[in-house]
XYZ file of C-alpha atoms in Angstrom:
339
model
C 29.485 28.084 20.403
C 27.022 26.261 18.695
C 28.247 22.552 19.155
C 28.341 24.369 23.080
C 24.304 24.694 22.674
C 23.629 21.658 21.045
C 26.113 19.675 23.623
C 23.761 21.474 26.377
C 20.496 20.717 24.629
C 21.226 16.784 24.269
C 22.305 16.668 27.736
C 18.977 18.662 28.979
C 16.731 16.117 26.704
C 18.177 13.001 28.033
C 18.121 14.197 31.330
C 14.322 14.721 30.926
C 14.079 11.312 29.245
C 15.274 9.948 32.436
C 13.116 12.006 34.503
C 9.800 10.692 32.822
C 10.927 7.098 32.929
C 11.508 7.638 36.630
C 7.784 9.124 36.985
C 5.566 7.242 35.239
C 2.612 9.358 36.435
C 3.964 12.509 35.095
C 2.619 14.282 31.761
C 5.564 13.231 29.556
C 7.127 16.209 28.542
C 6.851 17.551 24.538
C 10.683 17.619 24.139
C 11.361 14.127 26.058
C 9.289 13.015 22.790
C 12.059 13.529 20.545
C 15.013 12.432 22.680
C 15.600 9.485 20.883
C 16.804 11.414 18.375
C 20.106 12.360 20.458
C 19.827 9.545 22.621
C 22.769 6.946 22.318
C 22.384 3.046 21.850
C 22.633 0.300 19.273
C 21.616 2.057 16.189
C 21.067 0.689 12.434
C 23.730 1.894 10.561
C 23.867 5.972 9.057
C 22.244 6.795 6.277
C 25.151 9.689 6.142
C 28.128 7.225 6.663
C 26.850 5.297 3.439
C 26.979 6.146 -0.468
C 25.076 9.117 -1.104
C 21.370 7.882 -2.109
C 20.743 7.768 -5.619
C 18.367 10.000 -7.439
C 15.530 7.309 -8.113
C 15.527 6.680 -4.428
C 12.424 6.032 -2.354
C 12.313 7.302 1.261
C 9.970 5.931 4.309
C 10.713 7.650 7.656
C 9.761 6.250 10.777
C 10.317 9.363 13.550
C 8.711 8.036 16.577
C 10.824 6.917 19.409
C 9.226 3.417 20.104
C 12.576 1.801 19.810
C 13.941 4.247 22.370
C 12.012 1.658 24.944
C 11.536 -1.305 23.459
C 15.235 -1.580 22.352
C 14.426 -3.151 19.004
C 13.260 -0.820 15.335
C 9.979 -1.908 14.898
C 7.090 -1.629 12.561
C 3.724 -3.089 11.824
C 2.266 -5.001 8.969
C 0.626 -2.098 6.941
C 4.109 -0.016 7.103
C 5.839 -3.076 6.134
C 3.472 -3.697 2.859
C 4.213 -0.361 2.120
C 7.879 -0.553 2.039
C 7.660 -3.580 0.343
C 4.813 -2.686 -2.290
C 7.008 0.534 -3.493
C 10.518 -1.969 -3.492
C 8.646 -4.421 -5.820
C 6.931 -1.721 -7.773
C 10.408 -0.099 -8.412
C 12.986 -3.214 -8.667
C 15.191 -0.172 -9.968
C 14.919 2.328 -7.402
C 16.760 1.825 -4.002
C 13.898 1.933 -1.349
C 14.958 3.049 2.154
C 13.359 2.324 5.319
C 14.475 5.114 7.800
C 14.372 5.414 11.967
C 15.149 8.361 13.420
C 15.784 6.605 16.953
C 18.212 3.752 17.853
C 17.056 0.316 17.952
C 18.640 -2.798 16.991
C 16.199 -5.251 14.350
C 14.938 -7.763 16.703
C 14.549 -11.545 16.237
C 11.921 -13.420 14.254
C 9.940 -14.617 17.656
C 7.794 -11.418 17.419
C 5.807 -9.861 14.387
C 7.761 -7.000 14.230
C 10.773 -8.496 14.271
C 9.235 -11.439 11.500
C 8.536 -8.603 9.000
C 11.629 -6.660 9.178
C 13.905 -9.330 8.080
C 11.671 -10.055 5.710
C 11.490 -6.240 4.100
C 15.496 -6.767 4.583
C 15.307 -9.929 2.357
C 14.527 -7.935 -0.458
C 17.481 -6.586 -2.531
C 16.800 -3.130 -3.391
C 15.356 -2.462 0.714
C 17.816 -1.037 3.105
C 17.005 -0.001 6.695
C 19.067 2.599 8.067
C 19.650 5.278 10.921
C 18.528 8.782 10.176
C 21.028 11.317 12.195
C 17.823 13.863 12.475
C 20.686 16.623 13.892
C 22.859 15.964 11.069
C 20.092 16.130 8.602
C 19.259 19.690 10.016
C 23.193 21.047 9.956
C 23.191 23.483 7.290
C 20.073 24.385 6.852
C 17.408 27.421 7.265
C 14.876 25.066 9.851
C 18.255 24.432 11.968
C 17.555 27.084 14.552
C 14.063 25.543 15.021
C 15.957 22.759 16.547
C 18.106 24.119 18.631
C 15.856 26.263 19.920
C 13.269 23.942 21.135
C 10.465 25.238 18.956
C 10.266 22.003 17.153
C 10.176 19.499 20.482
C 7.599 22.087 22.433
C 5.449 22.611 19.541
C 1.790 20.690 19.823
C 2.559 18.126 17.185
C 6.393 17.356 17.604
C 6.903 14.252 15.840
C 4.565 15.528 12.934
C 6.449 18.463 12.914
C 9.957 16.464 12.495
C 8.651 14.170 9.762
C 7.648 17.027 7.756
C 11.155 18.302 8.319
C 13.017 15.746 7.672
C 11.010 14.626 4.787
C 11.813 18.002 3.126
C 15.522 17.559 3.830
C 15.651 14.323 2.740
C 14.912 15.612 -0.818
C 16.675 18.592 -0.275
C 19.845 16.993 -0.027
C 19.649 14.012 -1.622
C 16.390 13.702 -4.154
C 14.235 11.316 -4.585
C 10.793 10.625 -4.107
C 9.343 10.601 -0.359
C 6.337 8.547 1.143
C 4.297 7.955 3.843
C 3.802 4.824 5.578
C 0.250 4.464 4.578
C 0.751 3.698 1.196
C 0.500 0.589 -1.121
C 2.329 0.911 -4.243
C 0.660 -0.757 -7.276
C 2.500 0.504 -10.528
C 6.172 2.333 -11.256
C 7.025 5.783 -10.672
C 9.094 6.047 -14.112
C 6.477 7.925 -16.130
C 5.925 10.167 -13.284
C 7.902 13.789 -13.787
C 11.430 14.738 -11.824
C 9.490 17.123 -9.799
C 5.664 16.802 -8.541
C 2.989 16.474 -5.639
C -0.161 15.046 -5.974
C -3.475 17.122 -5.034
C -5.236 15.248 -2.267
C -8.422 16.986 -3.159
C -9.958 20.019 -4.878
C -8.515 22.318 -2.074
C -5.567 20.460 -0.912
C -1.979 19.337 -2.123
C -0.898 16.974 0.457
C 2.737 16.037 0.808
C 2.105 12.478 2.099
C 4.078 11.778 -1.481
C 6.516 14.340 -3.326
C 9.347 13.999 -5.355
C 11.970 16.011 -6.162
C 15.418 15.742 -7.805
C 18.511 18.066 -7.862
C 18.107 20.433 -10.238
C 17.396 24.106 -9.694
C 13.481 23.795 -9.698
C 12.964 20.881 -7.467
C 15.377 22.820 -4.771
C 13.476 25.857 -4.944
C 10.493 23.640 -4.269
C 11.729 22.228 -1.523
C 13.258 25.633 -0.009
C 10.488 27.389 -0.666
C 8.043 24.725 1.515
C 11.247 25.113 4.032
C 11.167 28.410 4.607
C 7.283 28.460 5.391
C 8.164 26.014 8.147
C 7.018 26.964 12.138
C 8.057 25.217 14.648
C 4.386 25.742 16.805
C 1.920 25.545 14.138
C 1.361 22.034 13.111
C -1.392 22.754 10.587
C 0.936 25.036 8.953
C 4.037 22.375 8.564
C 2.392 20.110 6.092
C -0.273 19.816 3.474
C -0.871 23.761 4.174
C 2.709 24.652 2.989
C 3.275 22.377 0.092
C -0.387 24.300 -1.190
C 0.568 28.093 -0.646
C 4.138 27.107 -2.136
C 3.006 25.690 -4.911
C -0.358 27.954 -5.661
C 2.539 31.081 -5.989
C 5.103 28.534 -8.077
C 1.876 28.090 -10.307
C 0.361 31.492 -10.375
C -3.457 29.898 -9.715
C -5.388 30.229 -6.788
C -7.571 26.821 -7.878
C -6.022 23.144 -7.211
C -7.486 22.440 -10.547
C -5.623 25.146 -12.477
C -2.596 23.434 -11.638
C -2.860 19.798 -13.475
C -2.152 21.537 -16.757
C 0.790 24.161 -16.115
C 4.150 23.573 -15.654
C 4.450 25.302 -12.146
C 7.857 26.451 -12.474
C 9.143 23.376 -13.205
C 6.999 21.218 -10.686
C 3.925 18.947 -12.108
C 0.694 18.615 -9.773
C -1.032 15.355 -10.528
C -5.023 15.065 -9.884
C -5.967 12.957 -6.982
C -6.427 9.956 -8.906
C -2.621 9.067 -9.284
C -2.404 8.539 -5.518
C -5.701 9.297 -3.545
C -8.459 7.383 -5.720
C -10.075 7.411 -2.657
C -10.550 10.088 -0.374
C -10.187 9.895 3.624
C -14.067 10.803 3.668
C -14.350 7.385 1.932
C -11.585 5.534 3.608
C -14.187 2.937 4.921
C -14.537 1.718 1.214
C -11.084 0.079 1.601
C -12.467 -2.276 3.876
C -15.869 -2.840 3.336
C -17.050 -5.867 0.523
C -19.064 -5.032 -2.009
C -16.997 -2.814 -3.647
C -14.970 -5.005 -6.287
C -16.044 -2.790 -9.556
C -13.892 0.160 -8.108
C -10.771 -1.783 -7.922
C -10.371 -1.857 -11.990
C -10.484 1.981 -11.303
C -8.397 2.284 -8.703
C -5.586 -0.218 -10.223
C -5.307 2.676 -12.434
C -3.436 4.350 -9.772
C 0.212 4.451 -9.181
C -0.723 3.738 -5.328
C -3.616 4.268 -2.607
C -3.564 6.038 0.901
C -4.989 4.082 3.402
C -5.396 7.093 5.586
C -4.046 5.155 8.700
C -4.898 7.959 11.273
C -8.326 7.233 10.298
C -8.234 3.294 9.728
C -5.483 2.062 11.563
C -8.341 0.005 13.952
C -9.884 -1.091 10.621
C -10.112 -4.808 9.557
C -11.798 -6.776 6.781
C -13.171 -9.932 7.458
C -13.674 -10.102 3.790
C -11.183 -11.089 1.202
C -13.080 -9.062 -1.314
C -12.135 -5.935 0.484
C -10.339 -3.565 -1.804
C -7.362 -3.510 0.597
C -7.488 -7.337 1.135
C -7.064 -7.532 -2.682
C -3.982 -4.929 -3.323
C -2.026 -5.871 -0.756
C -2.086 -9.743 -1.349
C -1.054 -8.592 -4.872
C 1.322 -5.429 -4.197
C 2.804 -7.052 -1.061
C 2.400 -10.593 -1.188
C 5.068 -11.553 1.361
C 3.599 -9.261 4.256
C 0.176 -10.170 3.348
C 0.912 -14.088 3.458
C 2.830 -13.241 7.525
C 0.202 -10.705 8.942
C -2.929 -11.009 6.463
C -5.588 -10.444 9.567
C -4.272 -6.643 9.678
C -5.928 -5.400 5.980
């Protein structure tokens, strides 16, 4: 019965995909945003057909459906740098480089295509197809799939990398990261289990890690089971807080840095936000040299791309300039105009 429903719901989404591409003026519809994920093509090879990921694994997850139309995975230079940063950081952790949607990696005539052979190039990268219905089988957010609460709700492809970053972690372990990230030191002295505070009321989960053992599942369970489908302010940073506020038994961010929540460490914003997204524009502006001995401190920085992603530096003082011709010098030295 239930391969029945999902048979009917991928036919019902493509149809729809079809639909909008046949009326361009149309509103395109919430679920037609996720059809790639069902959607047939040329697809990188799956992530489930290979060996299972090992435990110091790093995961990246690209869940938009841009290669649904232009044929061809693609990514730009600041996502690239950050796969590449956290590979070079990590030369013993397997880095993978995930895409929900078919697509083929195109040639070397456009940038895209220049910088994804390139991330390929390195040894310990692999890019790979994530089968988002086979990542759901299983598990307690399944039904928000194949019910259509995740493709109607306001933020759908928020709401699915959220998801399937939890699930990622859930089955596998590992340590997951957004693609706003540059990488500047190892993640071996960091614990088997944490999250890192994004301020003094927030624990974002733009980085987490967890591994296999009984207190980074109930972690990640616990964040799963606080999942809605329709409430995209609930599905992220909100969840990973209230989670681990009860794992803790505090009720200030602050209160956490020094307990063992459970089996979960908290770091301070410093270890991955050293500076804030109220500050973002520091990353770009010159001037600011004497913070980058501070913020080399780090294990990484958050470029807070929602807010920046129009941002260049027509300095090569910049703070951003500076890390990523160091952290990710073969992106940099291709697409250096776009930090």
């Amino acid at each position: 019965m239930e391969k029945l429903l999902l048979l009917f719901f991928t036919i019902t989404v493509i149809g729809m995909v079809y639909y909008v591409h046949l009326h361009p003026s149309s509103k395109e519809s919430k679920i037609a945003s996720l059809a790639c994920y069902v959607a047939g093509g040329i697809r990188l090879p799956d992530l489930f057909e290979m060996k299972t990921p090992p435990d110091n694994s790093i995961y990246f997850i690209d869940t938009s459906c841009k290669s649904f139309t232009e044929g061809a995975v693609s990514i730009d230079p600041r996502q690239a740098c950050a796969v590449e940063s956290a590979a070079l950081s990590n030369p013993d952790y397997q880095t993978y480089l995930l895409y929900t949607s078919s697509g083929f990696i195109g040639d070397e005539s456009t940038l895209s295509g220049k910088l994804l052979h390139t991330l390929t190039e390195i040894k310990n990268v692999k890019l790979l197809w994530l089968n988002f219905t086979r990542l759901l089988e299983g598990t307690i957010v399944e039904d928000l799939y194949t019910s259509g609460k995740i493709q109607s709700s306001k933020f759908p492809v928020n709401t699915a990398s959220n998801i399937a970053s939890l699930l990622l972690l859930l089955k596998f372990g590992g340590i997951y990261l957004d693609l706003d990230f540059v990488i500047i030191r190892p993640f071996d002295d960091l614990a088997s289990n944490f999250a890192v505070a994004e301020s003094e009321s927030v624990v974002n989960n733009a980085v987490l890690r967890s591994n296999l053992n009984d207190s980074g599942q109930e972690f990640i369970r616990s964040c799963l089971k606080e999942l809605r489908g329709n409430a995209w302010g609930q599905n992220g940073p909100e969840i990973v807080t209230k989670v681990l506020e009860k794992m803790c038994n505090v009720t200030e961010i602050n209160e956490m840095y020094q307990k063992n929540c459970s089996g979960v460490t908290v770091y301070p914003p410093d270890y991955f936000y050293p500076i804030d997204y109220k500050r973002w524009k520091l990353y770009f502006d010159s001037g600011h040299k004497n913070d980058l001995y501070h913020i080399l401190a780090s294990h990484g920085i958050r470029v807070w791309n929602m807010l920046s992603k129009d941002a260049r530096s027509d300095s090569e003082e910049s703070i951003y300039r500076a890390i990523a011709k160091a952290y990710c010098p073969q992106v940099y030295s291709i697409a250096s105009e776009y930090f």
